[in-house]
Coordinates of C-alpha atoms in Angstrom, one line a residue:
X1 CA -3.6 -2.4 10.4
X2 CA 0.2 -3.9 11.0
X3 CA -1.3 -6.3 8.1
X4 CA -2.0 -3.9 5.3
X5 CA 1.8 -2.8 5.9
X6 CA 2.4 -6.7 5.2
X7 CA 0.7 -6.9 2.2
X8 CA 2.1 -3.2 0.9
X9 CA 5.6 -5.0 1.2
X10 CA 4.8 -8.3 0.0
X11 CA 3.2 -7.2 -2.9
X12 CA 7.1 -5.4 -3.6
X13 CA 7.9 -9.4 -3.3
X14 CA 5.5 -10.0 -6.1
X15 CA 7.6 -7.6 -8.0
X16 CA 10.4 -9.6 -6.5
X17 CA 12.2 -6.3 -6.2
X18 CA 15.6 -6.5 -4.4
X19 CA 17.3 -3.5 -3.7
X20 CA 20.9 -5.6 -3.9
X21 CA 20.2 -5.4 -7.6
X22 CA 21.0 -3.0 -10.4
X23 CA 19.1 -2.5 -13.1
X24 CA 21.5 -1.4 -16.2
X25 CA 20.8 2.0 -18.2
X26 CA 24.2 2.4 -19.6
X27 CA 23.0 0.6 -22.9
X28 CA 20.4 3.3 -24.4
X29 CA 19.5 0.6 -26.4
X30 CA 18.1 -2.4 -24.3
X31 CA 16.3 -1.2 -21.4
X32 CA 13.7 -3.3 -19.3
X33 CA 11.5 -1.6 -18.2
X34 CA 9.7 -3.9 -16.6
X35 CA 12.4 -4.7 -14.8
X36 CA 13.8 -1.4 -13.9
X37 CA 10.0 -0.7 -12.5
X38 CA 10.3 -4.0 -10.2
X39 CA 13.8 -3.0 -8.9
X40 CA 13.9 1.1 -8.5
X41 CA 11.0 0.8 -6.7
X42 CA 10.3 4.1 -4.4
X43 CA 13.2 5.9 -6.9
X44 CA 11.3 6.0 -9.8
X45 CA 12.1 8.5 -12.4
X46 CA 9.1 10.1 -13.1
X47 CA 10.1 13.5 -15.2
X48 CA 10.4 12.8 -18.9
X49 CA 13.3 15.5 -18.8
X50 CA 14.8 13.2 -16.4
X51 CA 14.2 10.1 -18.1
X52 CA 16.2 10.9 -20.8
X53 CA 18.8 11.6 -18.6
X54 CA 18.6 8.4 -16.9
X55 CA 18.2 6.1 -20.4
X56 CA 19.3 8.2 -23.0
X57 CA 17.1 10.1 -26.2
X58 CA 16.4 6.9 -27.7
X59 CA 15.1 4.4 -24.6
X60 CA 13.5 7.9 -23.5
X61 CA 11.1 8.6 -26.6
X62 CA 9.8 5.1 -26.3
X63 CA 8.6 6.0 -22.8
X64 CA 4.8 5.9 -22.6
X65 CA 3.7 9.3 -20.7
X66 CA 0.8 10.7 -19.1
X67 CA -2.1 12.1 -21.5
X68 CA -1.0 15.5 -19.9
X69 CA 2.9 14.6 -21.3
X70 CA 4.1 15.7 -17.4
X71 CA 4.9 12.2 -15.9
X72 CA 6.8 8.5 -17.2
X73 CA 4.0 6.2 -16.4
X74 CA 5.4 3.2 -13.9
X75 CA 4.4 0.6 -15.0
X76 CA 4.6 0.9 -18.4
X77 CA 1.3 -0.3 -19.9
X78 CA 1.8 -2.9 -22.0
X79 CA 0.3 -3.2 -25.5
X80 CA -2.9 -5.3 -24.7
X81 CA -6.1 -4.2 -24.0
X82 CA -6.6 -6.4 -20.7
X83 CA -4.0 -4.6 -18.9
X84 CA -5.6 -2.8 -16.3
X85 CA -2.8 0.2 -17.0
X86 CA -5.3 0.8 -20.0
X87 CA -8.2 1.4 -18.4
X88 CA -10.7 4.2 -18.8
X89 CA -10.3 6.2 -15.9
X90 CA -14.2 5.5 -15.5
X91 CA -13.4 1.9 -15.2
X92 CA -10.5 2.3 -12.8
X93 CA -12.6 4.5 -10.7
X94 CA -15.3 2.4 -10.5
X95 CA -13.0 -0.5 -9.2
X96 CA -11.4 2.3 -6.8
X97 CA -15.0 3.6 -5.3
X98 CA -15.7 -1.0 -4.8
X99 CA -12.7 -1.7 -3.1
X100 CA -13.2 1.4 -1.2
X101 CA -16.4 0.5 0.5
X102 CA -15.3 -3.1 0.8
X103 CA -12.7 -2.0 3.3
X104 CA -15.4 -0.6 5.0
X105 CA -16.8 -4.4 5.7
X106 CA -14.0 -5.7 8.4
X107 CA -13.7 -2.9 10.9
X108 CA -17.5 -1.6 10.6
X109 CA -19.1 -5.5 10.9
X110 CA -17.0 -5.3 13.7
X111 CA -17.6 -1.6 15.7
X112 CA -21.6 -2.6 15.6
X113 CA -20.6 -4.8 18.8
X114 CA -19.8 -1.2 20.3
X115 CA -22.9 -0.2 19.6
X116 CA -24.8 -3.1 20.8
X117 CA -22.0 -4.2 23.8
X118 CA -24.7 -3.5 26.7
X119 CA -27.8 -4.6 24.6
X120 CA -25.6 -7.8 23.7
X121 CA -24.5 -8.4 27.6
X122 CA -28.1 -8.4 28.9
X123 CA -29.7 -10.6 25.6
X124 CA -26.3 -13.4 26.4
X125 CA -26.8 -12.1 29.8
X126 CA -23.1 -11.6 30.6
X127 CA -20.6 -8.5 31.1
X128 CA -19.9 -5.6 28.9
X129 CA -16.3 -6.9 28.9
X130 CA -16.9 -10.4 27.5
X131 CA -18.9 -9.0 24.5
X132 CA -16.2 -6.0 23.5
X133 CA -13.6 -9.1 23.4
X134 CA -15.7 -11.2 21.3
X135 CA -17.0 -8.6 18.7
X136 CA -13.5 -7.5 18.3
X137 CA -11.6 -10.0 16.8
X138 CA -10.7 -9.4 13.4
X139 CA -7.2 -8.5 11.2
X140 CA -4.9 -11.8 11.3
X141 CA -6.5 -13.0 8.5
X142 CA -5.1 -10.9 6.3
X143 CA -2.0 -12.8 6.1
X144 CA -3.4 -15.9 4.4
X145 CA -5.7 -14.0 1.5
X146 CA -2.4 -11.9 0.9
X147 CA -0.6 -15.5 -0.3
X148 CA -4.2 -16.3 -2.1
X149 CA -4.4 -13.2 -4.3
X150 CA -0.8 -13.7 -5.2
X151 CA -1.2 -17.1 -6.2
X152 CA -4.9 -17.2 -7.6
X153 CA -5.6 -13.4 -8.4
X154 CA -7.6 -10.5 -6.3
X155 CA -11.0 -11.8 -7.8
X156 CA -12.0 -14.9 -6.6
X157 CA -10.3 -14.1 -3.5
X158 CA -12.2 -11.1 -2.7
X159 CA -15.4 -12.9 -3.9
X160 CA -15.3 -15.7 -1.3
X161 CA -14.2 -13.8 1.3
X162 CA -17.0 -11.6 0.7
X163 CA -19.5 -14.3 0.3
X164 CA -17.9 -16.5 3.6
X165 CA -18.4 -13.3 5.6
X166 CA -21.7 -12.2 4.4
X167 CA -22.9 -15.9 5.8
X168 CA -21.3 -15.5 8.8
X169 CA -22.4 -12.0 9.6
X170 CA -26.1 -13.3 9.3
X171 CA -25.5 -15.9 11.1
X172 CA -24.2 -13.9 14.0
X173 CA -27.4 -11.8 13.4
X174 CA -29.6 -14.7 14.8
X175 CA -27.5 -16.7 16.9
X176 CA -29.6 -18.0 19.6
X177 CA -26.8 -18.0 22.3
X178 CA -23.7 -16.7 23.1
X179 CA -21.2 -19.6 22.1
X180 CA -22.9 -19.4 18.3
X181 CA -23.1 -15.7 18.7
X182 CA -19.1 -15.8 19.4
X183 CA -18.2 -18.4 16.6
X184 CA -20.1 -16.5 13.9
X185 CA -18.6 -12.9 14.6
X186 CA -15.1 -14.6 14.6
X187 CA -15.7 -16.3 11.6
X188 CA -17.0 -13.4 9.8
X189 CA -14.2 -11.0 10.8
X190 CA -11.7 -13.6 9.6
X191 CA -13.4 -13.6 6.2
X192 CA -14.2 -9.7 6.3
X193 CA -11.0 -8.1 6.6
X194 CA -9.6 -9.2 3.1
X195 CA -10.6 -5.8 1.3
X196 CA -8.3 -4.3 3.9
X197 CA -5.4 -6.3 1.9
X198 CA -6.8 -6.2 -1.5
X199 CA -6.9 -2.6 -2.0
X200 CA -3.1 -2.2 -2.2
X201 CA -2.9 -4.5 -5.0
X202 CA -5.8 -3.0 -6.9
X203 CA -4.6 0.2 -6.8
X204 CA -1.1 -0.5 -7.8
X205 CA -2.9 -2.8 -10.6
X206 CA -4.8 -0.5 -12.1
X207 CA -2.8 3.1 -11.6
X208 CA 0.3 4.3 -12.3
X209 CA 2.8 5.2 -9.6
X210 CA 2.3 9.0 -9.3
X211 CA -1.7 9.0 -8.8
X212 CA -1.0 6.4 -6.1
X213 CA -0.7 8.5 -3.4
X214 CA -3.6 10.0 -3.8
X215 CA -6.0 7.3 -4.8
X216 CA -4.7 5.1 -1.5
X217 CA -5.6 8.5 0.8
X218 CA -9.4 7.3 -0.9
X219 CA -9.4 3.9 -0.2
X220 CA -7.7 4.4 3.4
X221 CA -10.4 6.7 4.4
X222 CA -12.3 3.4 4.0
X223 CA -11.6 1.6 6.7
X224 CA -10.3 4.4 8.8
X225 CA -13.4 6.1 9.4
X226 CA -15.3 2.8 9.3
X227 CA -14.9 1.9 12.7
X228 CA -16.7 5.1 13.7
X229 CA -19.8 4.4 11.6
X230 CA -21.4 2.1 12.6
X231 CA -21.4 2.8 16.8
X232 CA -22.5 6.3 15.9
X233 CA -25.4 5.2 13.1
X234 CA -26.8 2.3 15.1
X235 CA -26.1 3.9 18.6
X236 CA -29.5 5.7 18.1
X237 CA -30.8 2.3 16.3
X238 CA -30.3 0.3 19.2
X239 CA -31.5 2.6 21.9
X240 CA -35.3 2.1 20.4
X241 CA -35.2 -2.0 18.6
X242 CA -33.5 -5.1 19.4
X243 CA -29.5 -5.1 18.8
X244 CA -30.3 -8.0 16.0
X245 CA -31.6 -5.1 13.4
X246 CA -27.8 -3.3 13.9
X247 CA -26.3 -6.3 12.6
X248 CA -29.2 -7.3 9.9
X249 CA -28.4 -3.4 8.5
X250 CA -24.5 -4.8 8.2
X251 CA -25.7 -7.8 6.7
X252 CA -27.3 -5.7 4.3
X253 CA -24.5 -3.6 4.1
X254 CA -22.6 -6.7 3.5
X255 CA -24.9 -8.0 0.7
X256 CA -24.5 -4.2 -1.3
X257 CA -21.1 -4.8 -1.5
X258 CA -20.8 -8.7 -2.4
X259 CA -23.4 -7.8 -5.3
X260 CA -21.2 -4.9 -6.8
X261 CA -17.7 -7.0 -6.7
X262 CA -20.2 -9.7 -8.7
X263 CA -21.2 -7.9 -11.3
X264 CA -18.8 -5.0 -11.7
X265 CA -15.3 -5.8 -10.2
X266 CA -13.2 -7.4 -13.1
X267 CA -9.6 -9.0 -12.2
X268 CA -6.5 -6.4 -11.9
X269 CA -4.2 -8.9 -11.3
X270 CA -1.7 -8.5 -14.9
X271 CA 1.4 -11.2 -15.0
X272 CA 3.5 -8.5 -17.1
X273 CA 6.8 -10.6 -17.0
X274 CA 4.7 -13.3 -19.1
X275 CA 6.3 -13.2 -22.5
X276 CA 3.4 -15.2 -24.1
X277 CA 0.4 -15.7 -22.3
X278 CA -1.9 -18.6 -22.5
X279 CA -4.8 -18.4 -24.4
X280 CA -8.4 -18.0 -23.0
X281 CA -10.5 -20.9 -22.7
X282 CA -13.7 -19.2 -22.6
X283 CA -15.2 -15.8 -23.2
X284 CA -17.8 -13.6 -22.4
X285 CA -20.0 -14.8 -19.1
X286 CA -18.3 -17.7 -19.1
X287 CA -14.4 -16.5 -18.5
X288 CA -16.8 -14.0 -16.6
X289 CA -18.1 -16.7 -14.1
X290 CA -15.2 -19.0 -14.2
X291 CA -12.6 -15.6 -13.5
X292 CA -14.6 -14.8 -10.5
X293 CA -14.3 -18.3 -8.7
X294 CA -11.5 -18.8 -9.5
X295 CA -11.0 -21.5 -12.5
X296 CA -9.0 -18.9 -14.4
X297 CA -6.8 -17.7 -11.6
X298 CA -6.4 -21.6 -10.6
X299 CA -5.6 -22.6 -14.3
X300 CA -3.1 -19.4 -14.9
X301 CA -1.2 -20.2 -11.5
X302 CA 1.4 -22.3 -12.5
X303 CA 2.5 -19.1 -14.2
X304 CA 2.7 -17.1 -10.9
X305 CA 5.1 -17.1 -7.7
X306 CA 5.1 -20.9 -6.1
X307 CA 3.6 -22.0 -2.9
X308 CA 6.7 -21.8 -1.1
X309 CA 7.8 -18.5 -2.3
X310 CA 4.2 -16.9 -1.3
X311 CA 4.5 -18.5 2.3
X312 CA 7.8 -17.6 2.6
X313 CA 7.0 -13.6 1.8
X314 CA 6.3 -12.6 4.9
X315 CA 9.2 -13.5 6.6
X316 CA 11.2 -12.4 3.4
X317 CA 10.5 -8.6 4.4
X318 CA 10.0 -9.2 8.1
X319 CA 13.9 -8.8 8.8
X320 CA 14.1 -5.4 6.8
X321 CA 15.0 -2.8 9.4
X322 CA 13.3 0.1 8.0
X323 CA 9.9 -2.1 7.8
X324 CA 10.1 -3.2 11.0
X325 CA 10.4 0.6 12.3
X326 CA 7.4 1.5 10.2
X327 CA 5.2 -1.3 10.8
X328 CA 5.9 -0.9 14.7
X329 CA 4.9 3.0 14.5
X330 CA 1.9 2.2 12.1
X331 CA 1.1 -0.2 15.2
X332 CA 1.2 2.4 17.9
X333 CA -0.6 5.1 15.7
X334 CA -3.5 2.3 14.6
X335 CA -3.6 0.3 17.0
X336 CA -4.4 3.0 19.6
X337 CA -7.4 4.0 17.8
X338 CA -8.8 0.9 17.5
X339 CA -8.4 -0.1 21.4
X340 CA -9.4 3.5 22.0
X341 CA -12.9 3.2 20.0
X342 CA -13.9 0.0 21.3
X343 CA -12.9 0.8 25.4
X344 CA -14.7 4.4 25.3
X345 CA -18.3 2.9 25.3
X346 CA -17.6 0.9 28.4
X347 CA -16.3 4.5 30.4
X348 CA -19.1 6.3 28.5
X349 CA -21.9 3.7 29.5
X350 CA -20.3 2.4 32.6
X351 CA -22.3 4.6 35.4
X352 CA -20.4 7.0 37.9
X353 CA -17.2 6.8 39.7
X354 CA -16.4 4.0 36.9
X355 CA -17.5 6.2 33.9
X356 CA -19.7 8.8 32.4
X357 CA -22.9 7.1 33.2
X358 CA -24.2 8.5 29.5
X359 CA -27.3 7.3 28.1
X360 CA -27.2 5.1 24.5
X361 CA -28.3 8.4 22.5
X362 CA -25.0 10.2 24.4
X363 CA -22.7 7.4 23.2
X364 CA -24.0 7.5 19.8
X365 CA -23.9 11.3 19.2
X366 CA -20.1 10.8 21.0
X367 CA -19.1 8.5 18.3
X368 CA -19.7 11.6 15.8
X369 CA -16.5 12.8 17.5
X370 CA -14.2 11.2 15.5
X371 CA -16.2 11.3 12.1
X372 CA -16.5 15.4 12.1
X373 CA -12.9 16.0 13.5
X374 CA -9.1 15.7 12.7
X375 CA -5.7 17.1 13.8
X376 CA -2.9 15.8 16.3
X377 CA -1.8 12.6 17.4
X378 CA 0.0 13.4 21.0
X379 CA -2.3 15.9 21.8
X380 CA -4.9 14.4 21.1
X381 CA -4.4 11.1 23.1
X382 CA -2.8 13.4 26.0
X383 CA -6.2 15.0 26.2
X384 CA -7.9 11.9 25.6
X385 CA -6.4 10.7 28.9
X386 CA -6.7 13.1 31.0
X387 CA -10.5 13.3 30.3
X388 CA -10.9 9.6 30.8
X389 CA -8.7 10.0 34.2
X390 CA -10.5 13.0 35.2
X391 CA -14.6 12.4 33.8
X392 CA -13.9 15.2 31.9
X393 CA -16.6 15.2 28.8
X394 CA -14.9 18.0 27.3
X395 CA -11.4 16.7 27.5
X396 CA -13.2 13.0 26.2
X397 CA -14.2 14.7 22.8
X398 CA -11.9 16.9 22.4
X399 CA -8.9 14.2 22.5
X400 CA -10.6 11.5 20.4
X401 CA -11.4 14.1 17.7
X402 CA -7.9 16.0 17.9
X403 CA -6.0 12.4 17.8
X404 CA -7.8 11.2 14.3
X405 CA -6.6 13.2 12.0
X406 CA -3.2 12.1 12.5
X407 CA -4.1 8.7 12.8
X408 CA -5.4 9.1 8.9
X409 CA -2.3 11.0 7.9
X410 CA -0.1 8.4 9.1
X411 CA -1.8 5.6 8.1
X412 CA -1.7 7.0 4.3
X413 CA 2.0 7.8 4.5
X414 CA 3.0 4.3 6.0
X415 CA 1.2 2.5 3.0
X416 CA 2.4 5.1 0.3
X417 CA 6.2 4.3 1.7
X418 CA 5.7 0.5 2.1
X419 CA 4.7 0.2 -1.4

């Protein structure tokens, strides 16, 4: 999760915002708004009342607002019809409801292990432990498609990601022993976890800053719920057919999702500091084939942030106190979950004094526990604790249900701040 925080800030690096620089207002008559929407990031004037306040009657009236007249739209949409800004809200909502169920990809590929950890021991015939580490793996690669899409565009670099892990995941799906069986689920969480990158960008792309908030709490909801899914949905799967048709499903799962960022995802990625842009090459299926693998994005990159710049991001916001602090709590509240989801089937399954000694339908209903439920984070995980120290089923449910709603408040307000 620490890595969609990374992203969040470096796409403020895209905007190469600096908070060390001014943007001037005094002059009502030469305001860049582009810039002044790169560098007042999170202090936005949003009120048109203000705005004129802020950059005078005249800079003010040229202000493009809402279709309601309430809010200054940031960024300002710029007079061409490719700019994402300037999307129907059908169209942008269609990318939104994509992205969405891509993020689901990384962490529900993944959870199916939990589902399938003692089914997957006896087939490789090894311990419940050596399985939860290997189907587990997942989230550094973030980093590298964050300096991709920056370079070459969201597109492409969704679509191979998406493809890569789609090959992997089946390949999991029959692997014949445990080393291929290991290489393939690494492989395909590597490629998988892109979405949970990408959807910052889109949704910056494509909506203006006030209805951010509230379309990231949509796209979050992706891949925080996702890791409940699948253990609770194929649970009852795999305690009647071979683990291999919980991870075919995902493949299939996988396939749904590859098929609609093919034929209805579209690139969000607008350069609006471009004074003149370069000219298309091709149109119609041809710019649409050659935009999403990535011909246009590598033929337009010479325009965009250099190699050393994008590899240089991370560590350009890393030293930031105040990300630091957040990315550290988002660790704690996140990363808790996570270690928490994927060690309760080995105390659930595990028989007595180890564990609960519950049988596979038990562990599957249990995972609806988190799915069904939400409110608070320390009481929750104190609960949690004590029902894991004490064999407590009550307690068990109770905690893990009570600790994830605040895990998906959190989680939303860490990547609304960071962005």
């Amino acid at each position: 999760m620490a890595l969609e925080n990374v992203s969040s800030r470096e796409l403020q690096s895209e905007k190469k915002a600096d908070d060390s620089v001014e943007v001037d207002v005094t002059d009502s008559n030469d305001v860049d708004f582009v810039a002044y929407y790169e560098q007042a990031a999170g202090r936005l004037v949003v009120g048109p009342k203000q705005a004129k306040v802020e950059f005078g009657e005249v800079m003010a009236s040229r202000l493009k607002l809402s279709p309601d007249g309430s809010k200054v739209l940031w960024p300002q949409p710029a007079d061409d019809p490719n700019d994402p800004q300037n999307w129907t809200d059908f169209r942008k909502n269609m990318h939104l409801i994509i992205i969405t169920m891509s993020a689901v990809v990384p962490d529900f590929d993944s959870a199916i292990g939990i589902a399938s950890i003692f089914a997957l021991a006896k087939t490789y015939e090894t311990t419940s432990g050596v399985i939860n580490d290997l189907t587990s793996n997942l989230g550094w690669g973030g980093i590298f498609w964050v300096m991709l899409m920056r370079r070459y565009g969201r597109l492409p670099v969704l679509f191979w990601s998406q493809l890569f892990a789609l090959a992997f995941m089946i390949g999991a799906t029959l692997a014949p022993n445990l080393a291929t069986f290991a290489g393939m689920r690494c492989l395909s969480a590597f490629f998988g976890t892109c979405p949970q990158v990408t959807g910052l960008y889109v949704v910056t792309d494509i909506f203006p800053f006030h209805l951010q908030a509230r379309k990231l709490n949509i796209w979050t909801s992706g891949f925080v719920v996702s890791p409940f899914l699948s253990p609770f949905v194929f649970g009852f799967l795999v305690a009647r057919v071979s683990w291999r048709w919980a991870y075919a499903i995902g493949s299939i799962y996988n396939a749904i999702v590859l098929f609609l960022i093919v034929f209805f995802m579209e690139e969000t990625m607008y350069d609006r500091r471009l004074i003149s842009r370069p000219p298309r090459t091709s149109t119609g299926l041809r710019y649409r084939f050659e935009t999403l693998i990535g011909i246009t994005g590598y033929n337009i990159a010479k325009y965009r942030p250099r190699w050393p710049e994008v590899l240089l991001a991370s560590l350009d916001v890393a030293w930031r106190p105040q990300f630091f602090l957040v990315v550290l709590f988002e660790a704690f509240v996140f990363g808790f979950s996570i270690g928490v989801n994927t060690t309760n089937v080995v105390f659930m399954g595990s028989p007595p004094p180890v564990g609960f000694g519950f049988s596979q339908y038990a562990i599957a209903g249990a995972y609806a526990t988190p799915i069904a439920t939400m409110p608070l984070y320390i009481c929750g995980f104190l609960t949690l604790g004590a029902g894991i120290q004490n064999l407590s089923k009550a307690a068990l449910i109770m905690g893990w249900g009570i600790a994830f709603v605040a895990i998906t408040l959190n989680t939303v307000a860490v990547c609304e701040s960071l962005i």
